[in-house]
Short mmCIF file of C-alpha atoms and ligand atoms in Angstrom, two decimals:
data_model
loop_
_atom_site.label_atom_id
_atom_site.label_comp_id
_atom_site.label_asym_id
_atom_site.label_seq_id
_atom_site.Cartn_x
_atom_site.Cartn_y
_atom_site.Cartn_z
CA UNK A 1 0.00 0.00 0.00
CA UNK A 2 1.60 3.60 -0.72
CA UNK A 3 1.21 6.44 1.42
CA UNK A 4 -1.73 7.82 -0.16
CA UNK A 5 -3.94 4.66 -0.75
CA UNK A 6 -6.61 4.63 1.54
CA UNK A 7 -8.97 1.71 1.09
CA UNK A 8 -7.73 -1.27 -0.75
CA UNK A 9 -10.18 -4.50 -1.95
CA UNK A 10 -9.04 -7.26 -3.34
CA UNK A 11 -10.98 -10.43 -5.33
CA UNK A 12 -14.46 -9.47 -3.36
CA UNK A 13 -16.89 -11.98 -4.07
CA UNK A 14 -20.43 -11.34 -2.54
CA UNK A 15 -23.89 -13.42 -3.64
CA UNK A 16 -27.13 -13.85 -1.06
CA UNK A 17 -29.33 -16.57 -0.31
CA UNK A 18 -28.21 -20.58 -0.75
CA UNK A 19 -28.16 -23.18 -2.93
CA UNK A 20 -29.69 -22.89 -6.06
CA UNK A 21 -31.29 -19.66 -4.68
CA UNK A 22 -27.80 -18.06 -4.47
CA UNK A 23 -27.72 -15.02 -6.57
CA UNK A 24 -24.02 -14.11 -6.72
CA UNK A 25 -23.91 -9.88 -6.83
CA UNK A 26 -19.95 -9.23 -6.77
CA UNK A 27 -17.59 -11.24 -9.34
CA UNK A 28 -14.43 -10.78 -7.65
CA UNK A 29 -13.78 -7.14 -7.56
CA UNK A 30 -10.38 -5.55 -6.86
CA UNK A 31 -10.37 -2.02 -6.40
CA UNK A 32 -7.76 0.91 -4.75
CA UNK A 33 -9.02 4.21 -3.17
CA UNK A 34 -6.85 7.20 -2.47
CA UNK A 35 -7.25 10.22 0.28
CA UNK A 36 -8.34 13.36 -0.68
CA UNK A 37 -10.55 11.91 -3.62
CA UNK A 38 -14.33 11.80 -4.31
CA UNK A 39 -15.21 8.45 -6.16
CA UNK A 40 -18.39 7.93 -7.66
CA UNK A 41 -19.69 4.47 -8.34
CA UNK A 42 -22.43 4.00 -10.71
CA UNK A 43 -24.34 1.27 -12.14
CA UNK A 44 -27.71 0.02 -12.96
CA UNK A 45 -30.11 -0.95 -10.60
CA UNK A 46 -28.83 -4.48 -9.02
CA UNK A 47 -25.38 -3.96 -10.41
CA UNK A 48 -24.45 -4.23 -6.65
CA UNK A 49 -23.57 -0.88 -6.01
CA UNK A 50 -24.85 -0.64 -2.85
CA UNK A 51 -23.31 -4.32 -1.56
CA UNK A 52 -19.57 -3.23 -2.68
CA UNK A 53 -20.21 0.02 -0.64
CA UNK A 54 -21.53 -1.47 2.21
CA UNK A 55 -18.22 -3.94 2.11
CA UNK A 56 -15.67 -0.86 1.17
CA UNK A 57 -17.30 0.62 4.51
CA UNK A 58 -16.88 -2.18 6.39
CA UNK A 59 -19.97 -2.77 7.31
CA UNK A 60 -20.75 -6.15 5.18
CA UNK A 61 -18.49 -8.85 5.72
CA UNK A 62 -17.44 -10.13 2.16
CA UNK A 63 -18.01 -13.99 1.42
CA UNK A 64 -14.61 -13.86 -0.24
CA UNK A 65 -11.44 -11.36 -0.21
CA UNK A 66 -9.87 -8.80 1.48
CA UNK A 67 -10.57 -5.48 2.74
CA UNK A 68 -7.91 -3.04 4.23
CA UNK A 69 -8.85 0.44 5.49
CA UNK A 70 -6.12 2.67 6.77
CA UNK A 71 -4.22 -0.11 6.13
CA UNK A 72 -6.03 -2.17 8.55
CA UNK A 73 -7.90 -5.40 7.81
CA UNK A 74 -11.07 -4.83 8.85
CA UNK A 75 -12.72 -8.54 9.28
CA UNK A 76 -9.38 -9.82 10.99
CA UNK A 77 -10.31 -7.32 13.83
CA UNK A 78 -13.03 -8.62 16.43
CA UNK A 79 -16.35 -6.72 16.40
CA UNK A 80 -15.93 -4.67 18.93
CA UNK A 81 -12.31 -3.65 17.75
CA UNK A 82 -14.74 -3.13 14.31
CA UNK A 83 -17.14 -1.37 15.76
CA UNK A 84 -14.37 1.01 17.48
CA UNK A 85 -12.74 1.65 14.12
CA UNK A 86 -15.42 2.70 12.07
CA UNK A 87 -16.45 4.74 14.81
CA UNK A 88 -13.04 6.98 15.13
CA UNK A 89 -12.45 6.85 11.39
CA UNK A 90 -15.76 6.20 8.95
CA UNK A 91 -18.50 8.53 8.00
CA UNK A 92 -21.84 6.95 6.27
CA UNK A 93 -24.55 9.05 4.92
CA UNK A 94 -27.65 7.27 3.26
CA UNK A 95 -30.29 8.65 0.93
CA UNK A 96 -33.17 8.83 3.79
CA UNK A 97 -30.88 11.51 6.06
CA UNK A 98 -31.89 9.31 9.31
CA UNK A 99 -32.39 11.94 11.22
CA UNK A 100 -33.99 12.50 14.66
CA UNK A 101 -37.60 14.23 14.37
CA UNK A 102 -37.34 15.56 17.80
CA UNK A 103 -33.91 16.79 17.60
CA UNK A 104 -32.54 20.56 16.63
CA UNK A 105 -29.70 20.30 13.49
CA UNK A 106 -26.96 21.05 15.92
CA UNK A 107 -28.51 18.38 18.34
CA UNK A 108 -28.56 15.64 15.42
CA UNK A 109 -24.81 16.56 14.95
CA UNK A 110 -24.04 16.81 18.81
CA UNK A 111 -25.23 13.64 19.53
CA UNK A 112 -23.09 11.17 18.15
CA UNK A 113 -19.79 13.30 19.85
CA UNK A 114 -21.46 13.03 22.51
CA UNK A 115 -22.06 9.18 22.67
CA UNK A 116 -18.18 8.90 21.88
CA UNK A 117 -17.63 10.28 25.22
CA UNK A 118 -16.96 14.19 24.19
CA UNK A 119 -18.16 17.09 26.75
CA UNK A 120 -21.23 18.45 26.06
CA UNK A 121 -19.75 22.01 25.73
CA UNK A 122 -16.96 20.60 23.17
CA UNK A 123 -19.50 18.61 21.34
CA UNK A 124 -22.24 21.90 20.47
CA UNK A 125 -19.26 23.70 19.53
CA UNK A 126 -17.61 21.06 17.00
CA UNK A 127 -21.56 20.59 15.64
CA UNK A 128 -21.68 24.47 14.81
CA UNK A 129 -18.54 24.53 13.33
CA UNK A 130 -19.66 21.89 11.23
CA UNK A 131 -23.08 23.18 10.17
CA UNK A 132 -21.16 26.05 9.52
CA UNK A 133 -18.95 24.08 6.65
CA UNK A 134 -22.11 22.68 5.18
CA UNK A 135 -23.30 26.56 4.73
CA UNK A 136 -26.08 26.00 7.76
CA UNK A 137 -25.09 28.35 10.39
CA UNK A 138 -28.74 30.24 10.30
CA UNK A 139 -30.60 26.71 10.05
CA UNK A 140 -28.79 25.26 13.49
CA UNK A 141 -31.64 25.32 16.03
CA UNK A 142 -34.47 23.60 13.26
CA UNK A 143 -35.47 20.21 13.53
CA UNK A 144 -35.78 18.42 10.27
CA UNK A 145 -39.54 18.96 9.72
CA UNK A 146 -38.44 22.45 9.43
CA UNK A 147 -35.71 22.08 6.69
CA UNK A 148 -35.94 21.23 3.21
CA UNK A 149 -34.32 18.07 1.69
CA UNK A 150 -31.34 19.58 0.64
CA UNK A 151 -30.88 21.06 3.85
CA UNK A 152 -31.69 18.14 5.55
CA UNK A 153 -29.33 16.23 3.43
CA UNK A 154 -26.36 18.56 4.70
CA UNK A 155 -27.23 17.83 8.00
CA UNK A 156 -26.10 15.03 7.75
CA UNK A 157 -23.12 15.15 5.87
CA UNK A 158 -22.34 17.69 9.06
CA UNK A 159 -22.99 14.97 11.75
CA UNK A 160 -20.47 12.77 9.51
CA UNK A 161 -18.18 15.41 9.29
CA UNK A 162 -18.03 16.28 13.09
CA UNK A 163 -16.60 13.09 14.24
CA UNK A 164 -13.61 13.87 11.26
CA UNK A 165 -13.77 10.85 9.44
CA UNK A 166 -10.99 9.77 6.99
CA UNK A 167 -13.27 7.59 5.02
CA UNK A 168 -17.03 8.89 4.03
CA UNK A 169 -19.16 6.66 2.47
CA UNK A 170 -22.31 7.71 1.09
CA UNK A 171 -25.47 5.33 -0.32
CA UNK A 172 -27.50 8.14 -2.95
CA UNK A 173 -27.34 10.53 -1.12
CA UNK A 174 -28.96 13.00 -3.88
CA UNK A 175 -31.50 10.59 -4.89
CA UNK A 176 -34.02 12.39 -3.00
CA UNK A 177 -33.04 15.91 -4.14
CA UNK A 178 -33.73 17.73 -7.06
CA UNK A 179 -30.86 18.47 -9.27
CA UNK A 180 -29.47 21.86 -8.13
CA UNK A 181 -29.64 20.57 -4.58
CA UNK A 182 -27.97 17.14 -5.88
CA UNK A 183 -25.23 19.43 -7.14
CA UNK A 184 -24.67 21.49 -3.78
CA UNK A 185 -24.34 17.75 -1.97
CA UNK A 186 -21.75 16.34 -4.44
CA UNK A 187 -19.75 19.64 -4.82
CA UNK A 188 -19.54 19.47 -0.59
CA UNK A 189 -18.40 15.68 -0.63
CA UNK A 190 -15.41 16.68 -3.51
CA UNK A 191 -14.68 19.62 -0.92
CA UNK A 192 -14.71 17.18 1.89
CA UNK A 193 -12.49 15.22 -0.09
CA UNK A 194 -10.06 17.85 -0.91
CA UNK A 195 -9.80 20.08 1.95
CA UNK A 196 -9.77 17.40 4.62
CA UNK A 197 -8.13 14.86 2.67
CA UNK A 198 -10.75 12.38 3.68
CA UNK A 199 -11.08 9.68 1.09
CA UNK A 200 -15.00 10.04 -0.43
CA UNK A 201 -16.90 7.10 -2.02
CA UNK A 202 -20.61 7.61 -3.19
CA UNK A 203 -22.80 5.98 -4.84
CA UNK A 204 -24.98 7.78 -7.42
CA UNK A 205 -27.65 6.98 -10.12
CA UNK A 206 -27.29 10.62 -11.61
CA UNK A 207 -24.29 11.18 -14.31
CA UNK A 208 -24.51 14.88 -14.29
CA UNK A 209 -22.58 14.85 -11.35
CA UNK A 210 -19.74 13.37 -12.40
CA UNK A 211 -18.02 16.79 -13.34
CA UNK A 212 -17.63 16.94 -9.51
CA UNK A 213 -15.97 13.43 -9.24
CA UNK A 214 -11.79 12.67 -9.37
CA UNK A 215 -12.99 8.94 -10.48
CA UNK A 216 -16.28 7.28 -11.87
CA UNK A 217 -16.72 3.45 -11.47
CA UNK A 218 -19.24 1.82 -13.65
CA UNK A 219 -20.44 -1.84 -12.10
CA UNK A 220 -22.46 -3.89 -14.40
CA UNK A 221 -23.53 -7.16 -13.20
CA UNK A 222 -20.74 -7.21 -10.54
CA UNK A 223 -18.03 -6.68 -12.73
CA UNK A 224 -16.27 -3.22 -12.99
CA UNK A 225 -16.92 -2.15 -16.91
CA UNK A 226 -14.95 1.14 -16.32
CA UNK A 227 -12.54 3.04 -14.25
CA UNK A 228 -12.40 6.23 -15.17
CA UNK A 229 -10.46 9.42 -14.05
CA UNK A 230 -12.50 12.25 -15.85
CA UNK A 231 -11.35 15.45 -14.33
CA UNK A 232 -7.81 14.52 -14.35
CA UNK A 233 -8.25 12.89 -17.85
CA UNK A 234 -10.30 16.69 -18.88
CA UNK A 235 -6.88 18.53 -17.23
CA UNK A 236 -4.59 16.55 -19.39
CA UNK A 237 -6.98 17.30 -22.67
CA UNK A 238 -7.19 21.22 -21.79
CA UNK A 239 -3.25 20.88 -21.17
CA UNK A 240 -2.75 19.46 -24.38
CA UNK A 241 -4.96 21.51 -26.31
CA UNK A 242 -2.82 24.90 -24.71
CA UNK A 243 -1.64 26.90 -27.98
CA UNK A 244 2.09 26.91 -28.11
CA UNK A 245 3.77 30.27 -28.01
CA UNK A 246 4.29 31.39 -31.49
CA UNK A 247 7.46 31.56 -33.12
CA UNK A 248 9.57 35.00 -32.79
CA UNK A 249 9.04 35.84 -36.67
CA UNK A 250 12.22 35.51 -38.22
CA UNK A 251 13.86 38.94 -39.17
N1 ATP B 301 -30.13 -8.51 1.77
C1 ATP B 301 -30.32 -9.04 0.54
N2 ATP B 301 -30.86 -10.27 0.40
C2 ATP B 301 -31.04 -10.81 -0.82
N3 ATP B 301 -30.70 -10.22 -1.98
C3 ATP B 301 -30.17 -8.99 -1.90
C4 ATP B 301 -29.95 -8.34 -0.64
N4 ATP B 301 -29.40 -7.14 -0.87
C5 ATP B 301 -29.29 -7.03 -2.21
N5 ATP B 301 -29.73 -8.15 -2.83
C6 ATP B 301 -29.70 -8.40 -4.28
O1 ATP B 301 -28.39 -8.22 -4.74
C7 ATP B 301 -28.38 -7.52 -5.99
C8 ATP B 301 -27.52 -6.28 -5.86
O2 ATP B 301 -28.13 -5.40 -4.91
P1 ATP B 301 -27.55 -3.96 -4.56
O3 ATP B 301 -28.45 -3.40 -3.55
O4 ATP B 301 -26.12 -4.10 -4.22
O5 ATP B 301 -27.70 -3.24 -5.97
P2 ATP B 301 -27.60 -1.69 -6.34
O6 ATP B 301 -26.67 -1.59 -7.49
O7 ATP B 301 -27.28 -0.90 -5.13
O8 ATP B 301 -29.09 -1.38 -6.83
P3 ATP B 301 -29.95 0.00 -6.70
O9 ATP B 301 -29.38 0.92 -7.73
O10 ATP B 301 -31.33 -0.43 -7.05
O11 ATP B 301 -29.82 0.50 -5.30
C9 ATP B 301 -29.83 -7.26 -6.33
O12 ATP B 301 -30.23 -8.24 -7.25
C10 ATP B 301 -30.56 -7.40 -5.02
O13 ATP B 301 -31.85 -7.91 -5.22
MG1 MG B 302 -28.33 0.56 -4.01
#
């Protein structure tokens, strides 16, 4: 693993159900994640998009291969070494926000610092200063019934965020948003990415958004079909397309 390789899979095989009922989902997938990039993984429906995330992020145990997170691996620790793990370095955020009804925006991002054992005092003010990255400083004391779904959305990208997380993983989370709002959430992931260095893998239906993506993964039927690096790949183009200086004319 080099320095900057963050999440590393190897052969992944993955089915459910036994017997002749088995339906096998992942073909033996190897794949390599780096800090302080924003992957999208796309795919049609049943493609198994959402079983290789829930693997990457450790929180399906493959039926075959290896996974190694910060250069751990994860399924040779016991479950409450696990459990301990993702909790000081994995984010997750899912399409349905799972948020608290009851709870205030800076409570829903409070709460989980608290749980870990953090003052109360420390734990509002690490929740603001999140909210604050996610552009919500005027929204902190609604509860979620009060917000809209983009809003909402950001929430919870801010209770990810508070606990620092080297590793985000996020299930659609624009599926419920219309597109300018899908937008806002992606372009805050890639700035996660960048600016904290965290290493950012989401799953998306929606292409459009892959101008805000380092990579794009296409699954088909378990198999990767393409890797694809587009902004880099559009920096090289634009690089290549720069007009040379012109000749001094000869005199
Ligand atoms: N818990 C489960 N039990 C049985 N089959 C499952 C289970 N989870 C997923 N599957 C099956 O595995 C296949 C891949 O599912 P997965 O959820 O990974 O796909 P996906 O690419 O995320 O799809 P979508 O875009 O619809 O969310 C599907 O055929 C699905 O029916
Ligand atoms: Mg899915």
């Amino acid at each position: 693993m080099n320095l900057a390789t963050s999440v590393t899979a190897r052969d992944l095989q993955h089915g459910y159900g036994e017997g002749f009922a088995r339906t096998p989902v992942l073909h033996g997938l190897s794949l390599d994640f780096r800090a302080g990039e924003l992957s999208l993984m796309m795919g049609a429906s049943g493609s198994g998009k959402s079983t290789l995330l829930a693997i990457l992020g450790g929180l399906l145990r493959p039926q075959s291969g290896t996974v190694e997170l910060l250069g751990t691996a994860i399924w040779q620790l016991s479950a409450r070494d696990l459990e301990r793990f993702r909790f000081h370095n994995c984010g997750y955020i899912f399409q349905g926000f799972n948020l608290f009804p009851a709870l205030s925006a800076v409570e829903q991002v409070a709460l989980p610092l608290l749980f870990g054992g953090e003052r109360e005092s420390q734990s509002l003010k690490r929740a603001r200063e999140s909210l604050d990255e996610v552009g919500l400083t005027a929204r902190m004391t609604l509860r979620p019934a009060q917000l809209s779904g983009g809003e909402k959305q950001r929430v919870a990208i801010a209770r990810a965020l508070a606990g620092s997380p080297k590793l985000l993983f996020a299930d659609e989370p624009t599926s419920a948003l219309d597109s300018s709002n899908g937008e806002i959430v992606i372009a805050l992931l890639q700035k996660i990415a960048r600016e904290h260095g965290a290493t950012v893998i989401t799953v998306t239906h929606d292409p459009h958004l892959g101008k805000h993506a380092e990579r794009i993964i296409h699954l088909q039927d378990g198999r990767i079909a393409d890797d694809a690096l587009p902004v880099r790949a559009s920096r090289a183009a634009a690089l290549i397309s720069l007009p040379l200086t012109p000749p001094e004319p000869l005199s």
